[in-house]
Amino acid sequence: MNHTEIYLDHSATTPIDPEVLEAMMPFLRENYGNPSSIHLAGRRVRQAVESARDRIAHFIGAKPGEIVFTSGGTESDNLALLGVIGQKDPHFNGGGHLITTPIEHPAVLRPCAYLETLGYRVTYVPVDRWGRVDPASVEEAITPETQLISVMMANNEVGTLQPIREIGAIARNRGIPFHVDAVQAVGKVPVNVEELNVDLLAFTAHKFHGPKGIGALYVRSGIELAPVTRGGHQERGRRGGTENAAGIVGFGKAAEIAQRDWDRNVQHILHLRQQLLRLTRELEMVRLNGHPEHTVPQTVNLCILYVDGVALQANLSQRGIYISVASACASGSLEPSYVLKAMGLSDFAAYSSVRFSLGKDNTEEQIDRTVEQVKDLVGTLRLVTAPEDIGVCDENCPCLWEGVG
Amino acid sequence: MIRIVIIESPLRCRQCVKAEEVVYGLAEKYEGEIEVRILNTLEEAADRYGIVMTPTVVVNDVIISTGKAPRPERLEGLLLRLRGSD
């Protein structure tokens, strides 16, 4: 990325920190031993892997033995869901029940859909218009057959934080394992698995300036998991396969840096967020889709009414500013974001929504430039809408919400 | 002069053909005021637009629609506004 480009898609991935890359290099060059080998070349690497494990465990308030390394957040989520269910029901005969939300990442939704085809029942507890779930609704959904509750900590599209501690307390009280996809939370907001009453927690390095291809699943001591990736005895038999030593070392370093620079980074991001939110004040008909208070500060998802989100994103990309839209191409037509739809937004509002996600290396000048470019483009793009279609909108405008009118 | 570029898929998808109809229809109506250029995604000149979906319609260097043909009345509304500001 050259210095004139402005990267505002940190929820997708983050640039690797130079200190992380430096820490990884010896394990890509001279320290290439297999950590499972018993000779010195292997044991050197084993030591580095375990040292990184300690650091990562400390970062989330866990014990080192509770960290299972995987290839990333998706594998961690799959291992949690299929591992817990598979431990109870090795032949996946069905009949059990899971609780989750409709705004989970596909890494949770797809395993749930797969389990449904095998005869498990899944309850998708609805979310409010900010994407937040009510713990009482989760409790209400529990049945004698409930085997797992899975709720993401921070939503990847809108940034909304869920009441994890409260849901965790309910799950703990009922003896039901509680899984949390924390991929968008770790490195951005404080995460402590003890305080949050969590049994399984998925996270990944590349969301906080570590390398891609390495993640982890926290598994509370006492929780049994059937492995999904079967092979060697690595990760105490929970996940076979030669460890990605360089990735693990990078993961550990990223966690160390995140802890070290936490206060400074948080203040910086909060400041940039306030700057970016100028768009909600200086443009008309703009709604912040995430929760105004319970949110990761990095994520700003805006519905800019009467603007095609994909066109705005394409124009900004052409100008070297990189943001994202959630609409997805499916069978030749554009599908609106399922997260925004689950929050009750209309197709119209969903198509008009774009996501900015900030990073520690963004500057005030970059955000100022972005705000000005967005305002300029919105002015032109709104002209594509016939003047009589533009009305004055507020939070209760019927075109924002599905089923209102 | 208003410059419109339509970037199409090499096989000219259904929406690409529709986009051409809309744009050429307006070019005919406002004869001499609109310059139209057609590119396909394989051409180097299309690279600068970072095309993800076709058709992409660009008016005076602003991408105004992507993945679908613009509505004729909406595109005309924009052109009239731009004309008025010339």
mmCIF file of N, CA, C and O in Angstrom, chain A residues 54-109:
data_model
loop_
_atom_site.group_PDB
_atom_site.id
_atom_site.type_symbol
_atom_site.label_atom_id
_atom_site.label_comp_id
_atom_site.label_asym_id
_atom_site.label_seq_id
_atom_site.Cartn_x
_atom_site.Cartn_y
_atom_site.Cartn_z
ATOM 1 N N ASP A 54 1.943 -18.876 25.864
ATOM 2 C CA ASP A 54 1.824 -18.226 27.185
ATOM 3 C C ASP A 54 1.333 -16.792 27.020
ATOM 4 O O ASP A 54 0.444 -16.323 27.731
ATOM 5 N N ARG A 55 1.963 -16.104 26.089
ATOM 6 C CA ARG A 55 1.660 -14.694 25.875
ATOM 7 C C ARG A 55 0.211 -14.514 25.418
ATOM 8 O O ARG A 55 -0.501 -13.616 25.868
ATOM 9 N N ILE A 56 -0.199 -15.369 24.495
ATOM 10 C CA ILE A 56 -1.554 -15.263 23.957
ATOM 11 C C ILE A 56 -2.577 -15.590 25.044
ATOM 12 O O ILE A 56 -3.606 -14.927 25.172
ATOM 13 N N ALA A 57 -2.274 -16.602 25.836
ATOM 14 C CA ALA A 57 -3.175 -16.974 26.929
ATOM 15 C C ALA A 57 -3.321 -15.801 27.899
ATOM 16 O O ALA A 57 -4.432 -15.448 28.317
ATOM 17 N N HIS A 58 -2.209 -15.201 28.223
ATOM 18 C CA HIS A 58 -2.218 -14.066 29.158
ATOM 19 C C HIS A 58 -3.056 -12.920 28.613
ATOM 20 O O HIS A 58 -3.771 -12.239 29.357
ATOM 21 N N PHE A 59 -3.005 -12.736 27.307
ATOM 22 C CA PHE A 59 -3.731 -11.643 26.646
ATOM 23 C C PHE A 59 -5.236 -11.740 26.871
ATOM 24 O O PHE A 59 -5.932 -10.735 26.938
ATOM 25 N N ILE A 60 -5.750 -12.975 26.981
ATOM 26 C CA ILE A 60 -7.195 -13.120 27.156
ATOM 27 C C ILE A 60 -7.559 -13.690 28.537
ATOM 28 O O ILE A 60 -8.700 -14.080 28.754
ATOM 29 N N GLY A 61 -6.592 -13.735 29.431
ATOM 30 C CA GLY A 61 -6.876 -14.187 30.792
ATOM 31 C C GLY A 61 -7.075 -15.689 30.917
ATOM 32 O O GLY A 61 -7.825 -16.151 31.784
ATOM 33 N N ALA A 62 -6.401 -16.440 30.030
ATOM 34 C CA ALA A 62 -6.562 -17.908 30.031
ATOM 35 C C ALA A 62 -5.286 -18.579 30.520
ATOM 36 O O ALA A 62 -4.268 -17.926 30.739
ATOM 37 N N LYS A 63 -5.359 -19.904 30.686
ATOM 38 C CA LYS A 63 -4.145 -20.679 30.992
ATOM 39 C C LYS A 63 -3.568 -21.167 29.663
ATOM 40 O O LYS A 63 -4.323 -21.456 28.721
ATOM 41 N N PRO A 64 -2.256 -21.321 29.573
ATOM 42 C CA PRO A 64 -1.662 -21.739 28.293
ATOM 43 C C PRO A 64 -2.236 -23.033 27.738
ATOM 44 O O PRO A 64 -2.467 -23.159 26.533
ATOM 45 N N GLY A 65 -2.504 -23.986 28.612
ATOM 46 C CA GLY A 65 -3.035 -25.271 28.139
ATOM 47 C C GLY A 65 -4.436 -25.176 27.571
ATOM 48 O O GLY A 65 -4.949 -26.136 26.983
ATOM 49 N N GLU A 66 -5.057 -24.017 27.729
ATOM 50 C CA GLU A 66 -6.409 -23.828 27.228
ATOM 51 C C GLU A 66 -6.434 -23.215 25.824
ATOM 52 O O GLU A 66 -7.488 -22.916 25.283
ATOM 53 N N ILE A 67 -5.262 -22.998 25.262
ATOM 54 C CA ILE A 67 -5.165 -22.410 23.922
ATOM 55 C C ILE A 67 -4.876 -23.504 22.898
ATOM 56 O O ILE A 67 -3.894 -24.250 23.015
ATOM 57 N N VAL A 68 -5.753 -23.619 21.896
ATOM 58 C CA VAL A 68 -5.550 -24.564 20.794
ATOM 59 C C VAL A 68 -5.288 -23.730 19.549
ATOM 60 O O VAL A 68 -6.142 -22.916 19.158
ATOM 61 N N PHE A 69 -4.142 -23.909 18.941
ATOM 62 C CA PHE A 69 -3.840 -23.150 17.719
ATOM 63 C C PHE A 69 -4.529 -23.787 16.524
ATOM 64 O O PHE A 69 -4.583 -25.013 16.389
ATOM 65 N N THR A 70 -5.041 -22.914 15.664
ATOM 66 C CA THR A 70 -5.724 -23.360 14.442
ATOM 67 C C THR A 70 -5.220 -22.514 13.279
ATOM 68 O O THR A 70 -4.330 -21.681 13.470
ATOM 69 N N SER A 71 -5.862 -22.681 12.132
ATOM 70 C CA SER A 71 -5.441 -21.889 10.962
ATOM 71 C C SER A 71 -6.118 -20.519 10.938
ATOM 72 O O SER A 71 -5.824 -19.700 10.073
ATOM 73 N N GLY A 72 -7.042 -20.269 11.853
ATOM 74 C CA GLY A 72 -7.696 -18.959 11.850
ATOM 75 C C GLY A 72 -9.056 -19.024 12.530
ATOM 76 O O GLY A 72 -9.458 -20.058 13.061
ATOM 77 N N GLY A 73 -9.750 -17.907 12.455
ATOM 78 C CA GLY A 73 -11.041 -17.808 13.137
ATOM 79 C C GLY A 73 -12.067 -18.812 12.640
ATOM 80 O O GLY A 73 -12.825 -19.387 13.408
ATOM 81 N N THR A 74 -12.107 -19.023 11.336
ATOM 82 C CA THR A 74 -13.089 -19.946 10.758
ATOM 83 C C THR A 74 -12.879 -21.360 11.282
ATOM 84 O O THR A 74 -13.841 -22.034 11.694
ATOM 85 N N GLU A 75 -11.654 -21.813 11.286
ATOM 86 C CA GLU A 75 -11.396 -23.159 11.801
ATOM 87 C C GLU A 75 -11.716 -23.232 13.298
ATOM 88 O O GLU A 75 -12.292 -24.221 13.762
ATOM 89 N N SER A 76 -11.387 -22.179 14.015
ATOM 90 C CA SER A 76 -11.666 -22.163 15.462
ATOM 91 C C SER A 76 -13.164 -22.284 15.721
ATOM 92 O O SER A 76 -13.613 -23.038 16.583
ATOM 93 N N ASP A 77 -13.961 -21.532 14.965
ATOM 94 C CA ASP A 77 -15.418 -21.609 15.144
ATOM 95 C C ASP A 77 -15.943 -23.004 14.787
ATOM 96 O O ASP A 77 -16.776 -23.566 15.500
ATOM 97 N N ASN A 78 -15.458 -23.548 13.692
ATOM 98 C CA ASN A 78 -15.885 -24.890 13.290
ATOM 99 C C ASN A 78 -15.519 -25.923 14.362
ATOM 100 O O ASN A 78 -16.306 -26.801 14.704
ATOM 101 N N LEU A 79 -14.312 -25.795 14.891
ATOM 102 C CA LEU A 79 -13.847 -26.736 15.924
ATOM 103 C C LEU A 79 -14.725 -26.632 17.159
ATOM 104 O O LEU A 79 -15.093 -27.640 17.768
ATOM 105 N N ALA A 80 -15.083 -25.405 17.517
ATOM 106 C CA ALA A 80 -15.918 -25.217 18.709
ATOM 107 C C ALA A 80 -17.277 -25.894 18.523
ATOM 108 O O ALA A 80 -17.707 -26.705 19.343
ATOM 109 N N LEU A 81 -17.944 -25.564 17.437
ATOM 110 C CA LEU A 81 -19.302 -26.080 17.245
ATOM 111 C C LEU A 81 -19.298 -27.585 16.995
ATOM 112 O O LEU A 81 -19.978 -28.344 17.692
ATOM 113 N N LEU A 82 -18.536 -28.010 16.009
ATOM 114 C CA LEU A 82 -18.552 -29.427 15.646
ATOM 115 C C LEU A 82 -17.835 -30.260 16.708
ATOM 116 O O LEU A 82 -18.193 -31.424 16.927
ATOM 117 N N GLY A 83 -16.887 -29.651 17.378
ATOM 118 C CA GLY A 83 -16.165 -30.366 18.430
ATOM 119 C C GLY A 83 -17.019 -30.630 19.658
ATOM 120 O O GLY A 83 -16.992 -31.738 20.203
ATOM 121 N N VAL A 84 -17.783 -29.637 20.076
ATOM 122 C CA VAL A 84 -18.649 -29.819 21.256
ATOM 123 C C VAL A 84 -19.761 -30.811 20.941
ATOM 124 O O VAL A 84 -20.026 -31.743 21.708
ATOM 125 N N ILE A 85 -20.411 -30.621 19.810
ATOM 126 C CA ILE A 85 -21.509 -31.514 19.432
ATOM 127 C C ILE A 85 -20.970 -32.919 19.170
ATOM 128 O O ILE A 85 -21.560 -33.925 19.591
ATOM 129 N N GLY A 86 -19.852 -32.990 18.496
ATOM 130 C CA GLY A 86 -19.263 -34.283 18.170
ATOM 131 C C GLY A 86 -18.801 -35.044 19.402
ATOM 132 O O GLY A 86 -18.801 -36.270 19.408
ATOM 133 N N GLN A 87 -18.409 -34.322 20.437
ATOM 134 C CA GLN A 87 -18.000 -34.983 21.674
ATOM 135 C C GLN A 87 -19.208 -35.642 22.343
ATOM 136 O O GLN A 87 -19.126 -36.755 22.854
ATOM 137 N N LYS A 88 -20.343 -34.932 22.304
ATOM 138 C CA LYS A 88 -21.569 -35.487 22.911
ATOM 139 C C LYS A 88 -22.177 -36.575 22.025
ATOM 140 O O LYS A 88 -22.800 -37.515 22.511
ATOM 141 N N ASP A 89 -22.033 -36.420 20.720
ATOM 142 C CA ASP A 89 -22.738 -37.285 19.774
ATOM 143 C C ASP A 89 -21.773 -37.623 18.636
ATOM 144 O O ASP A 89 -21.854 -37.026 17.569
ATOM 145 N N PRO A 90 -20.852 -38.568 18.849
ATOM 146 C CA PRO A 90 -19.790 -38.826 17.861
ATOM 147 C C PRO A 90 -20.302 -39.190 16.471
ATOM 148 O O PRO A 90 -19.612 -38.968 15.487
ATOM 149 N N HIS A 91 -21.501 -39.732 16.391
ATOM 150 C CA HIS A 91 -22.035 -40.091 15.070
ATOM 151 C C HIS A 91 -22.967 -39.027 14.523
ATOM 152 O O HIS A 91 -23.594 -39.219 13.484
ATOM 153 N N PHE A 92 -23.049 -37.907 15.203
ATOM 154 C CA PHE A 92 -23.906 -36.798 14.758
ATOM 155 C C PHE A 92 -25.297 -37.305 14.381
ATOM 156 O O PHE A 92 -25.779 -37.102 13.260
ATOM 157 N N ASN A 93 -25.937 -37.925 15.353
ATOM 158 C CA ASN A 93 -27.260 -38.490 15.092
ATOM 159 C C ASN A 93 -28.395 -37.476 15.140
ATOM 160 O O ASN A 93 -29.542 -37.799 14.855
ATOM 161 N N GLY A 94 -28.078 -36.257 15.569
ATOM 162 C CA GLY A 94 -29.131 -35.250 15.622
ATOM 163 C C GLY A 94 -29.917 -35.330 16.917
ATOM 164 O O GLY A 94 -29.601 -36.110 17.813
ATOM 165 N N GLY A 95 -30.949 -34.499 17.003
ATOM 166 C CA GLY A 95 -31.813 -34.510 18.181
ATOM 167 C C GLY A 95 -31.442 -33.461 19.205
ATOM 168 O O GLY A 95 -32.213 -33.139 20.107
ATOM 169 N N GLY A 96 -30.234 -32.907 19.088
ATOM 170 C CA GLY A 96 -29.820 -31.870 20.040
ATOM 171 C C GLY A 96 -30.248 -30.497 19.571
ATOM 172 O O GLY A 96 -30.832 -30.329 18.509
ATOM 173 N N HIS A 97 -29.939 -29.495 20.391
ATOM 174 C CA HIS A 97 -30.398 -28.126 20.126
ATOM 175 C C HIS A 97 -29.266 -27.138 20.383
ATOM 176 O O HIS A 97 -28.490 -27.303 21.330
ATOM 177 N N LEU A 98 -29.154 -26.155 19.523
ATOM 178 C CA LEU A 98 -28.173 -25.091 19.687
ATOM 179 C C LEU A 98 -28.884 -23.743 19.654
ATOM 180 O O LEU A 98 -29.951 -23.614 19.043
ATOM 181 N N ILE A 99 -28.278 -22.752 20.292
ATOM 182 C CA ILE A 99 -28.807 -21.390 20.258
ATOM 183 C C ILE A 99 -27.726 -20.476 19.718
ATOM 184 O O ILE A 99 -26.565 -20.529 20.152
ATOM 185 N N THR A 100 -28.100 -19.642 18.778
ATOM 186 C CA THR A 100 -27.167 -18.650 18.258
ATOM 187 C C THR A 100 -27.974 -17.430 17.794
ATOM 188 O O THR A 100 -29.141 -17.280 18.163
ATOM 189 N N THR A 101 -27.335 -16.542 17.023
ATOM 190 C CA THR A 101 -28.046 -15.355 16.527
ATOM 191 C C THR A 101 -27.962 -15.340 14.999
ATOM 192 O O THR A 101 -27.073 -15.980 14.424
ATOM 193 N N PRO A 102 -28.827 -14.600 14.344
ATOM 194 C CA PRO A 102 -28.798 -14.582 12.881
ATOM 195 C C PRO A 102 -27.699 -13.689 12.306
ATOM 196 O O PRO A 102 -27.518 -13.643 11.088
ATOM 197 N N ILE A 103 -26.964 -12.984 13.191
ATOM 198 C CA ILE A 103 -25.945 -12.066 12.666
ATOM 199 C C ILE A 103 -24.526 -12.594 12.860
ATOM 200 O O ILE A 103 -23.555 -11.864 12.683
ATOM 201 N N GLU A 104 -24.425 -13.886 13.209
ATOM 202 C CA GLU A 104 -23.082 -14.475 13.342
ATOM 203 C C GLU A 104 -22.365 -14.461 12.009
ATOM 204 O O GLU A 104 -22.981 -14.380 10.944
ATOM 205 N N HIS A 105 -21.061 -14.604 12.090
ATOM 206 C CA HIS A 105 -20.243 -14.758 10.885
ATOM 207 C C HIS A 105 -20.596 -16.089 10.224
ATOM 208 O O HIS A 105 -20.973 -17.038 10.921
ATOM 209 N N PRO A 106 -20.443 -16.193 8.905
ATOM 210 C CA PRO A 106 -20.695 -17.486 8.241
ATOM 211 C C PRO A 106 -19.895 -18.644 8.847
ATOM 212 O O PRO A 106 -20.336 -19.790 8.761
ATOM 213 N N ALA A 107 -18.786 -18.360 9.481
ATOM 214 C CA ALA A 107 -17.991 -19.420 10.119
ATOM 215 C C ALA A 107 -18.734 -20.084 11.271
ATOM 216 O O ALA A 107 -18.366 -21.174 11.706
ATOM 217 N N VAL A 108 -19.787 -19.437 11.757
ATOM 218 C CA VAL A 108 -20.679 -20.043 12.763
ATOM 219 C C VAL A 108 -21.968 -20.478 12.089
ATOM 220 O O VAL A 108 -22.478 -21.577 12.335
ATOM 221 N N LEU A 109 -22.513 -19.632 11.230
ATOM 222 C CA LEU A 109 -23.803 -19.944 10.595
ATOM 223 C C LEU A 109 -23.727 -21.191 9.720
ATOM 224 O O LEU A 109 -24.668 -21.992 9.697
#
